[in-house]
Amino acid sequence: MDKDQGVTVAASAGFCPGVKGAIDKVLELEAAGKKPIYTLGPLIHNKQVTDMLAAKQISSVDKPEQAADKSGVLVIRAHGITPAFRAEVLQSGMEVVDATCPLVKHAHEVISKYAAQGYHTVIVGDGGHAEVIGLLGCSQGKGVVVSGPEEAQKLPAFDKVNVVAQTTQKESVFFATAEVIKQKAAVCQISNTICHPTKLRQSETMKMAQNADLVIVVGGKHSANTARLALLCRELAPQVLHIETEAELTPAQVLLPKRIFITAGASTPNWVINQVADWVRQTRKSRGRSWTALLHRAWGKLVSNNIYSACAAAALTYVCMKLEGLHAQALPLLFSWLFVFSLTTVNRALEDKSRAAHRWTAGWGWLAAAAGLAVAAVLGLQAFLLAALFMGAGLLYPFRHFVKSKILSLPGTKDFFTALGWGFSCALLPALVNGMMLRKASYLAVFYAVLLVFTRSVTLGFASANKDLMIGKESFYKAFGIGKTKLAVAVLLTALTAVLVTLWLITWKPALVAMLLLGHMYTLFIVIYYYRHPASRGIKEETLIDAQFFVLWMLACLSRLI
């Protein structure tokens, strides 16, 4: 749970596993060049996400025959569909990918099991909701939908009945309704099919909302689970606002409440939640004009505008030059700064559609790229050609879907190419322009930089575990999950240690290597910390993770005194 400025963000807020899984499947298809992609109904009830998917040429149809291109892919969304409609979809001749939430599938199985035994089915939920329509289709024509105990009172008597819930139903409503139906049936099977993430979300909301002066519920106005969450909050908190984005808020609404609780529905992406939370906090901070508040805002600008990361790259370049036995040189340091700033700025502006207000910053990125190429040209023809190759590949990365390449569709490509880019600018280029390419120390410095930056990228990805940037399986963490990511980073940290130990054994700069081994402890601490405390990626996370490069830089400077 994230708390600052009297603002608490629910730990359970954001995509539920079912929605997240469906979006990941669609994005995997898009990254693999499977086009066009059609979803059977809106993939998610959130305008910001559907707009983003539309920009990736992922559109929604109600029936297979509405697909303009029959060579495309049909995706069954997380809500699921009826067995009859499924048969129709499978006979359409199109490639079909099933992204039905596993918990919704379980509810289908429960209904089908008891319907086959002659049970009537009563579904507690919203009658017109896509998930409920799918559930009703499993009841073999003996199903009915009720919204709560009041409607259940009007039902006739049953000989055998199975009571199930829409997976996002309020648990107290479900059990109250089931109790009414139980009195009307000779045999009553109560099947609690409410999903566990929904239970956690409701439990946390009930605990936090009753102690808040204002609750902000973030999510689509047409999202049933978000609307239900807002209704639950209105029973507990004095003031509740249901919004889709921070643009719907005014300073007057968030300045007076002492305690603000922010939560969101299962269909709300975490970057939308973060934008709302950041806006509320920044607005509340504006009340104070102290030098600390001004300093905090200034620091936030440095980090969010990629200036801090670029300085971290320059710090790593200094360390690599020292490992290679070179004196610090201004032009290679400047090139690495421009290289990382340009690529990070352009990629974020072009790929992160959630940051529409930052798109204009791409212009600064392109200017930095041009300046970087100019610096490389001064360093020599080879430096310029390699710089143009690496920089061109980095700047064109957001447009990779136009290229049919198995390499670009491999999992974890973003973290891998980021590490290669930093390795080139921070270690390879300085060695090249100083004629040091054939020395063992230079090879080890390049290897060291690549491993260190890959570890950094993966850790940043894990620090973003609660933030969905719609990048599918490009990041290592999203591609392989927590277990394999931990194993990979453990291997990387071991390899980093091995590099430094190898340099020590060949007696290359022993004082410097000793200090870098000491700095290695900070990297280890950061990795362990964020693996135990995953948080939404923000100013603090980027500051602490990239601080490892400044720690190494300071230790490299101190090594000269030993």
XYZ file of C-alpha atoms in Angstrom, residues 35-554:
520
model
C -2.719 -9.113 -37.848
C -5.421 -8.079 -37.984
C -6.595 -8.920 -34.463
C -10.276 -8.870 -33.533
C -11.668 -9.275 -30.022
C -15.184 -10.611 -29.535
C -16.548 -7.556 -27.771
C -14.406 -4.892 -26.085
C -11.426 -6.607 -24.481
C -11.815 -4.429 -21.413
C -14.292 -1.821 -20.196
C -11.791 1.012 -20.075
C -11.604 3.752 -22.705
C -7.915 4.512 -22.200
C -6.958 0.895 -22.850
C -9.333 0.403 -25.789
C -7.942 3.582 -27.401
C -4.417 2.224 -26.941
C -5.378 -1.124 -28.454
C -7.041 0.632 -31.376
C -3.756 2.458 -32.035
C -2.170 -0.999 -32.340
C -4.869 -1.995 -34.874
C -6.652 -4.276 -32.420
C -10.392 -3.818 -32.925
C -13.622 -5.215 -31.511
C -16.379 -7.144 -33.317
C -19.559 -8.744 -31.999
C -19.564 -11.726 -34.393
C -16.965 -13.460 -36.604
C -18.748 -12.355 -39.790
C -18.104 -8.713 -38.854
C -14.329 -9.266 -39.214
C -13.244 -7.527 -42.407
C -10.244 -9.810 -42.910
C -10.938 -13.503 -42.336
C -7.197 -14.250 -42.276
C -6.976 -12.404 -38.952
C -7.192 -13.701 -35.392
C -10.328 -13.821 -33.222
C -9.727 -13.430 -29.483
C -12.282 -14.558 -26.919
C -12.052 -11.946 -24.168
C -11.671 -12.566 -20.434
C -15.443 -12.408 -19.834
C -15.964 -15.650 -21.769
C -18.809 -16.597 -24.131
C -21.659 -19.118 -24.234
C -20.981 -22.693 -25.387
C -23.263 -22.135 -28.398
C -21.418 -18.989 -29.451
C -18.085 -20.756 -28.932
C -19.135 -23.464 -31.393
C -20.088 -20.758 -33.909
C -16.745 -18.999 -33.451
C -14.745 -22.222 -33.900
C -16.607 -22.923 -37.153
C -15.830 -19.466 -38.567
C -12.612 -20.663 -40.211
C -10.553 -17.950 -38.475
C -7.718 -18.571 -36.042
C -9.210 -18.417 -32.529
C -7.331 -17.584 -29.326
C -9.135 -18.139 -26.034
C -8.320 -15.487 -23.400
C -11.198 -16.377 -21.059
C -10.260 -15.770 -17.431
C -9.497 -19.133 -15.723
C -11.829 -18.198 -12.859
C -14.668 -17.488 -15.298
C -13.965 -20.844 -16.934
C -14.248 -22.447 -13.505
C -17.666 -20.829 -13.052
C -18.711 -22.235 -16.463
C -17.630 -25.694 -15.353
C -19.522 -25.451 -12.055
C -22.731 -24.392 -13.793
C -22.399 -27.064 -16.500
C -21.745 -29.786 -13.917
C -24.881 -29.118 -11.901
C -27.037 -28.308 -14.938
C -26.196 -31.787 -16.284
C -27.602 -33.202 -13.030
C -30.907 -31.402 -13.506
C -30.208 -28.380 -11.278
C -31.680 -24.989 -12.036
C -29.105 -22.172 -11.993
C -29.485 -18.806 -10.294
C -26.724 -16.324 -11.138
C -26.235 -13.373 -8.800
C -24.995 -10.587 -11.036
C -25.782 -7.995 -13.705
C -28.150 -9.450 -16.277
C -26.742 -7.702 -19.343
C -23.072 -8.149 -18.480
C -20.960 -10.111 -20.972
C -19.679 -12.508 -18.312
C -23.172 -13.227 -17.024
C -24.453 -13.910 -20.548
C -21.695 -16.494 -20.921
C -22.530 -18.063 -17.554
C -26.223 -18.225 -18.392
C -25.393 -20.055 -21.609
C -24.030 -22.976 -19.560
C -27.285 -23.546 -17.663
C -28.925 -25.674 -20.394
C -31.925 -23.328 -20.564
C -32.705 -23.567 -16.856
C -31.022 -20.411 -15.625
C -32.064 -17.036 -14.275
C -30.199 -13.895 -13.230
C -30.949 -11.824 -10.118
C -29.170 -8.725 -8.903
C -29.748 -9.308 -5.194
C -32.016 -10.643 -2.410
C -34.953 -8.397 -3.419
C -35.195 -9.964 -6.867
C -34.560 -13.416 -5.407
C -37.708 -13.047 -3.287
C -39.762 -13.057 -6.508
C -38.380 -16.389 -7.742
C -40.520 -19.526 -7.692
C -39.719 -22.625 -5.641
C -37.058 -25.051 -6.915
C -36.571 -28.754 -6.445
C -32.807 -28.484 -7.062
C -30.956 -25.202 -7.562
C -27.322 -24.130 -7.903
C -26.581 -20.550 -6.829
C -23.473 -18.996 -8.428
C -22.011 -15.496 -8.579
C -20.681 -13.244 -11.264
C -16.958 -13.363 -10.432
C -16.859 -9.656 -9.511
C -20.016 -9.720 -7.366
C -20.072 -8.188 -3.879
C -19.724 -11.125 -1.488
C -22.240 -9.889 1.087
C -24.885 -9.489 -1.637
C -24.179 -12.984 -2.948
C -24.581 -14.681 0.426
C -27.702 -12.658 1.304
C -29.246 -13.672 -2.029
C -28.213 -17.309 -1.607
C -29.880 -17.363 1.813
C -33.189 -16.214 0.284
C -33.014 -18.842 -2.482
C -32.114 -21.532 0.046
C -35.524 -21.054 1.646
C -37.211 -21.707 -1.708
C -35.455 -24.951 -2.618
C -35.581 -28.580 -1.518
C -31.907 -28.925 -2.480
C -29.692 -25.822 -2.716
C -26.078 -25.871 -3.834
C -24.260 -22.612 -3.047
C -21.227 -22.188 -5.332
C -19.214 -19.143 -4.385
C -17.549 -18.303 -7.708
C -16.433 -14.801 -6.687
C -12.765 -14.548 -7.647
C -10.095 -14.180 -4.974
C -8.682 -10.856 -6.310
C -12.190 -9.387 -6.086
C -12.513 -10.550 -2.473
C -9.155 -8.938 -1.630
C -10.130 -5.711 -3.381
C -13.451 -5.535 -1.536
C -11.872 -6.408 1.814
C -9.199 -3.734 1.479
C -11.735 -1.188 0.255
C -14.050 -1.784 3.213
C -11.160 -1.413 5.654
C -9.700 1.752 4.121
C -12.816 3.555 2.890
C -14.406 3.809 6.322
C -11.358 5.718 7.585
C -11.076 8.060 4.594
C -12.529 11.531 4.151
C -12.559 11.084 0.377
C -12.456 7.958 -1.758
C -11.513 8.218 -5.428
C -12.554 5.196 -7.484
C -10.722 5.075 -10.805
C -12.171 3.164 -13.731
C -14.417 3.099 -16.767
C -17.918 4.504 -16.337
C -19.236 1.403 -18.134
C -17.270 -1.058 -16.009
C -19.658 -3.077 -13.826
C -17.036 -4.074 -11.239
C -15.801 -0.464 -10.921
C -19.351 0.838 -10.494
C -19.966 -1.829 -7.857
C -16.779 -0.804 -6.051
C -17.895 2.839 -6.057
C -21.273 1.792 -4.641
C -19.532 -0.130 -1.859
C -17.439 2.936 -1.009
C -20.519 5.179 -0.844
C -21.824 2.987 1.947
C -18.671 3.603 3.981
C -17.109 6.986 3.150
C -18.550 10.527 3.434
C -17.468 11.463 -0.103
C -16.803 9.264 -3.146
C -15.740 10.283 -6.650
C -15.886 7.822 -9.565
C -13.576 9.082 -12.307
C -11.860 7.731 -15.411
C -8.827 10.053 -15.417
C -7.333 12.851 -13.324
C -8.747 15.367 -15.813
C -12.108 14.993 -14.053
C -10.704 16.216 -10.731
C -10.345 19.793 -9.511
C -7.893 21.108 -6.889
C -10.790 22.085 -4.620
C -11.903 18.443 -4.403
C -8.558 17.095 -3.185
C -7.089 19.919 -1.091
C -9.487 19.898 1.866
C -9.858 16.164 2.758
C -7.322 15.046 5.345
C -7.260 11.394 4.274
C -7.762 10.316 0.668
C -8.052 6.681 -0.413
C -7.611 5.780 -4.095
C -8.806 2.442 -5.437
C -9.769 1.092 -8.842
C -11.689 -1.599 -10.640
C -10.217 -4.757 -12.148
C -10.297 -3.228 -15.630
C -8.274 -0.126 -14.742
C -4.620 -0.107 -15.861
C -2.096 0.819 -13.205
C -0.621 3.669 -15.217
C -4.017 5.419 -15.079
C -4.165 4.875 -11.303
C -0.622 6.206 -10.936
C -1.420 9.305 -12.977
C -4.408 10.045 -10.750
C -2.388 9.459 -7.562
C 0.517 11.581 -8.818
C -1.810 14.428 -9.790
C -3.548 14.368 -6.395
C -0.252 14.315 -4.512
C 1.320 17.060 -6.592
C -1.791 19.200 -6.156
C -1.707 18.703 -2.389
C 2.017 19.461 -2.314
C 1.351 22.766 -4.051
C -0.205 23.982 -0.796
C 3.286 24.328 0.596
C 5.921 26.560 -0.955
C 8.787 25.380 1.233
C 12.184 24.815 -0.313
C 11.822 21.062 0.295
C 8.586 20.950 -1.734
C 10.207 22.917 -4.539
C 13.251 20.656 -4.433
C 11.070 17.555 -4.586
C 9.208 18.856 -7.638
C 12.454 19.822 -9.360
C 13.923 16.387 -8.702
C 10.787 14.765 -10.088
C 11.263 16.695 -13.323
C 14.880 15.560 -13.636
C 13.904 11.909 -13.248
C 10.701 11.909 -15.311
C 12.391 13.804 -18.168
C 15.191 11.186 -18.339
C 17.955 13.629 -17.371
C 18.801 11.575 -14.279
C 19.119 8.316 -16.275
C 21.356 10.062 -18.809
C 23.624 11.270 -15.990
C 23.686 7.698 -14.633
C 24.903 6.526 -18.056
C 27.683 9.107 -17.989
C 28.663 7.912 -14.490
C 28.835 4.316 -15.746
C 30.939 5.474 -18.707
C 33.473 6.991 -16.295
C 33.645 3.686 -14.387
C 34.107 1.676 -17.596
C 36.838 4.022 -18.843
C 38.692 3.544 -15.571
C 38.314 -0.241 -15.883
C 39.792 0.016 -19.370
C 42.744 2.001 -18.068
C 41.685 5.252 -19.750
C 41.695 8.803 -18.497
C 38.290 10.457 -18.220
C 37.484 12.144 -21.518
C 34.727 14.681 -22.073
C 33.473 13.579 -25.507
C 32.773 9.895 -24.685
C 31.045 11.018 -21.464
C 28.947 13.522 -23.421
C 28.093 10.931 -26.070
C 26.788 8.406 -23.533
C 24.651 11.121 -21.933
C 23.146 12.142 -25.278
C 22.734 8.510 -26.392
C 20.746 7.382 -23.353
C 18.747 10.613 -23.085
C 17.718 10.537 -26.743
C 16.725 6.872 -26.906
C 14.893 6.860 -23.573
C 13.006 10.070 -24.366
C 11.960 9.067 -27.889
C 10.965 5.517 -26.926
C 8.896 6.631 -23.950
C 7.146 9.316 -25.961
C 6.333 7.011 -28.874
C 5.477 3.831 -26.987
C 3.895 4.988 -23.752
C 0.605 6.299 -25.092
C -0.557 6.879 -21.517
C 1.747 9.888 -21.342
C 0.114 11.910 -24.081
C 1.185 15.143 -22.390
C 4.829 14.089 -22.788
C 4.760 13.367 -26.514
C 6.181 16.776 -27.289
C 9.354 15.779 -25.422
C 10.179 13.429 -28.303
C 11.484 16.533 -30.117
C 14.160 16.959 -27.450
C 15.065 13.314 -27.901
C 15.566 13.685 -31.648
C 17.704 16.800 -31.093
C 19.845 14.895 -28.575
C 20.239 12.061 -31.103
C 21.499 14.488 -33.732
C 23.916 16.022 -31.223
C 25.133 12.552 -30.237
C 25.881 11.668 -33.852
C 27.773 14.943 -34.214
C 29.910 14.080 -31.169
C 30.531 10.581 -32.567
C 31.637 12.109 -35.889
C 34.256 14.162 -34.036
C 35.497 10.943 -32.392
C 36.128 9.317 -35.778
C 34.504 7.537 -38.712
C 34.250 4.137 -36.983
C 32.685 5.739 -33.923
C 30.184 7.597 -36.121
C 29.157 4.508 -38.107
C 28.664 2.369 -35.001
C 26.848 5.213 -33.241
C 24.536 5.615 -36.234
C 23.848 1.859 -36.225
C 23.063 1.602 -32.518
C 21.191 4.895 -32.323
C 19.180 4.138 -35.452
C 18.177 0.724 -34.094
C 17.146 2.279 -30.781
C 15.138 5.103 -32.333
C 13.363 2.701 -34.700
C 12.545 0.163 -31.958
C 8.993 1.520 -31.424
C 8.290 0.723 -35.089
C 9.576 -2.869 -34.894
C 6.113 -4.321 -35.650
C 6.639 -3.320 -39.284
C 9.570 -5.761 -39.463
C 8.855 -9.490 -39.647
C 11.608 -10.728 -37.344
C 11.633 -13.618 -34.890
C 14.391 -11.902 -32.904
C 12.312 -8.765 -32.277
C 9.373 -10.882 -31.096
C 11.437 -12.860 -28.576
C 10.528 -12.363 -24.874
C 12.580 -9.824 -22.932
C 13.835 -7.967 -26.024
C 13.386 -4.530 -24.498
C 15.638 -5.204 -21.513
C 18.185 -7.019 -23.710
C 18.492 -4.242 -26.307
C 18.626 -1.588 -23.592
C 21.601 -3.368 -22.032
C 23.354 -3.668 -25.403
C 22.820 0.036 -26.103
C 24.266 1.121 -22.770
C 27.138 -1.364 -23.163
C 28.024 0.211 -26.495
C 27.875 3.822 -25.355
C 29.438 3.342 -21.913
C 32.209 0.829 -22.620
C 32.642 -0.148 -26.266
C 32.838 3.357 -27.750
C 35.497 4.673 -25.304
C 37.612 1.568 -25.954
C 37.190 1.939 -29.717
C 38.209 5.592 -29.971
C 41.257 4.975 -27.782
C 42.482 1.892 -29.658
C 41.803 -0.384 -26.674
C 39.426 -2.866 -28.346
C 41.851 -5.818 -28.270
C 42.597 -5.699 -24.541
C 41.060 -8.163 -22.064
C 40.121 -5.327 -19.713
C 38.016 -3.711 -22.449
C 36.127 -6.937 -23.172
C 35.452 -7.357 -19.485
C 34.351 -3.722 -19.145
C 31.831 -4.142 -21.986
C 30.571 -7.398 -20.467
C 30.364 -5.753 -17.037
C 28.349 -2.795 -18.378
C 25.894 -5.024 -20.284
C 25.295 -7.287 -17.272
C 24.908 -4.360 -14.880
C 22.423 -2.519 -17.110
C 20.447 -5.686 -17.848
C 20.153 -6.267 -14.086
C 19.059 -2.645 -13.720
C 16.387 -2.983 -16.430
C 15.003 -6.204 -14.989
C 14.896 -4.686 -11.493
C 13.075 -1.625 -12.830
C 10.636 -4.020 -14.488
C 10.073 -5.791 -11.198
C 9.658 -2.440 -9.453
C 6.892 -1.860 -12.001
C 5.148 -5.108 -11.163
C 1.996 -3.175 -10.315
C 2.148 -0.911 -13.341
C 1.031 -2.114 -16.750
C 2.644 -0.096 -19.546
C 1.069 -2.226 -22.249
C 4.385 -3.646 -23.426
C 3.276 -7.253 -23.567
C 6.157 -9.689 -23.143
C 8.933 -7.258 -24.079
C 10.230 -6.829 -20.550
C 11.975 -9.812 -18.965
C 9.762 -9.710 -15.877
C 6.498 -9.739 -17.857
C 7.810 -12.460 -20.172
C 9.063 -14.944 -17.599
C 7.390 -14.106 -14.294
C 8.741 -13.675 -10.781
C 10.452 -17.041 -10.278
C 12.522 -17.071 -13.464
C 13.303 -13.365 -13.090
C 14.753 -13.931 -9.617
C 16.820 -16.833 -10.913
C 18.068 -14.787 -13.886
C 19.121 -11.850 -11.698
C 20.872 -14.193 -9.256
C 22.866 -15.550 -12.218
C 23.586 -12.016 -13.451
C 24.803 -10.859 -10.056
C 27.056 -13.899 -9.877
C 28.400 -13.109 -13.357
C 29.025 -9.480 -12.386
C 30.984 -10.648 -9.376
C 32.916 -13.058 -11.606
C 33.908 -10.223 -13.952
C 35.306 -8.144 -11.125
C 37.049 -11.132 -9.547
C 38.623 -11.946 -12.936
C 39.956 -8.391 -13.178
C 41.322 -8.767 -9.664
C 43.046 -12.058 -10.550
C 44.764 -10.544 -13.577
C 45.859 -7.737 -11.201
C 44.191 -5.056 -13.306
C 43.541 -1.896 -11.302
C 43.218 -3.765 -7.964
C 42.215 -0.683 -5.942
C 39.503 0.228 -8.445
C 38.203 -3.350 -8.635
C 38.096 -3.589 -4.838
C 35.994 -0.426 -4.629
C 33.654 -1.677 -7.356
C 33.172 -4.927 -5.454
C 32.190 -2.783 -2.479
C 29.726 -0.885 -4.693
C 28.380 -4.249 -5.771
C 26.821 -4.481 -2.310
C 24.539 -1.532 -3.115
C 23.333 -3.247 -6.313
C 22.646 -6.418 -4.337
C 20.748 -4.452 -1.694
C 18.560 -2.706 -4.307
C 17.707 -5.963 -6.089
C 16.751 -7.730 -2.847
C 14.755 -4.727 -1.631
C 12.561 -4.469 -4.737
C 12.069 -8.189 -4.966
C 10.696 -8.117 -1.434
C 8.849 -4.790 -1.792
C 7.493 -4.487 -5.364
C 5.939 -1.052 -5.909
C 4.544 1.078 -8.689
C 7.515 2.458 -10.589
C 7.964 6.120 -9.784
C 10.482 8.817 -8.896
C 11.757 7.010 -5.794
C 12.218 3.683 -7.587
C 14.108 5.148 -10.546
C 16.216 7.285 -8.190
C 17.298 4.390 -5.990
C 17.893 1.881 -8.797
C 19.920 4.233 -10.998
C 21.794 5.524 -7.943
C 23.971 2.392 -8.180
C 25.830 4.007 -11.099
C 26.570 7.118 -9.051
C 27.712 4.962 -6.144
C 30.120 3.149 -8.486
C 31.310 6.475 -9.905
C 32.067 7.873 -6.448
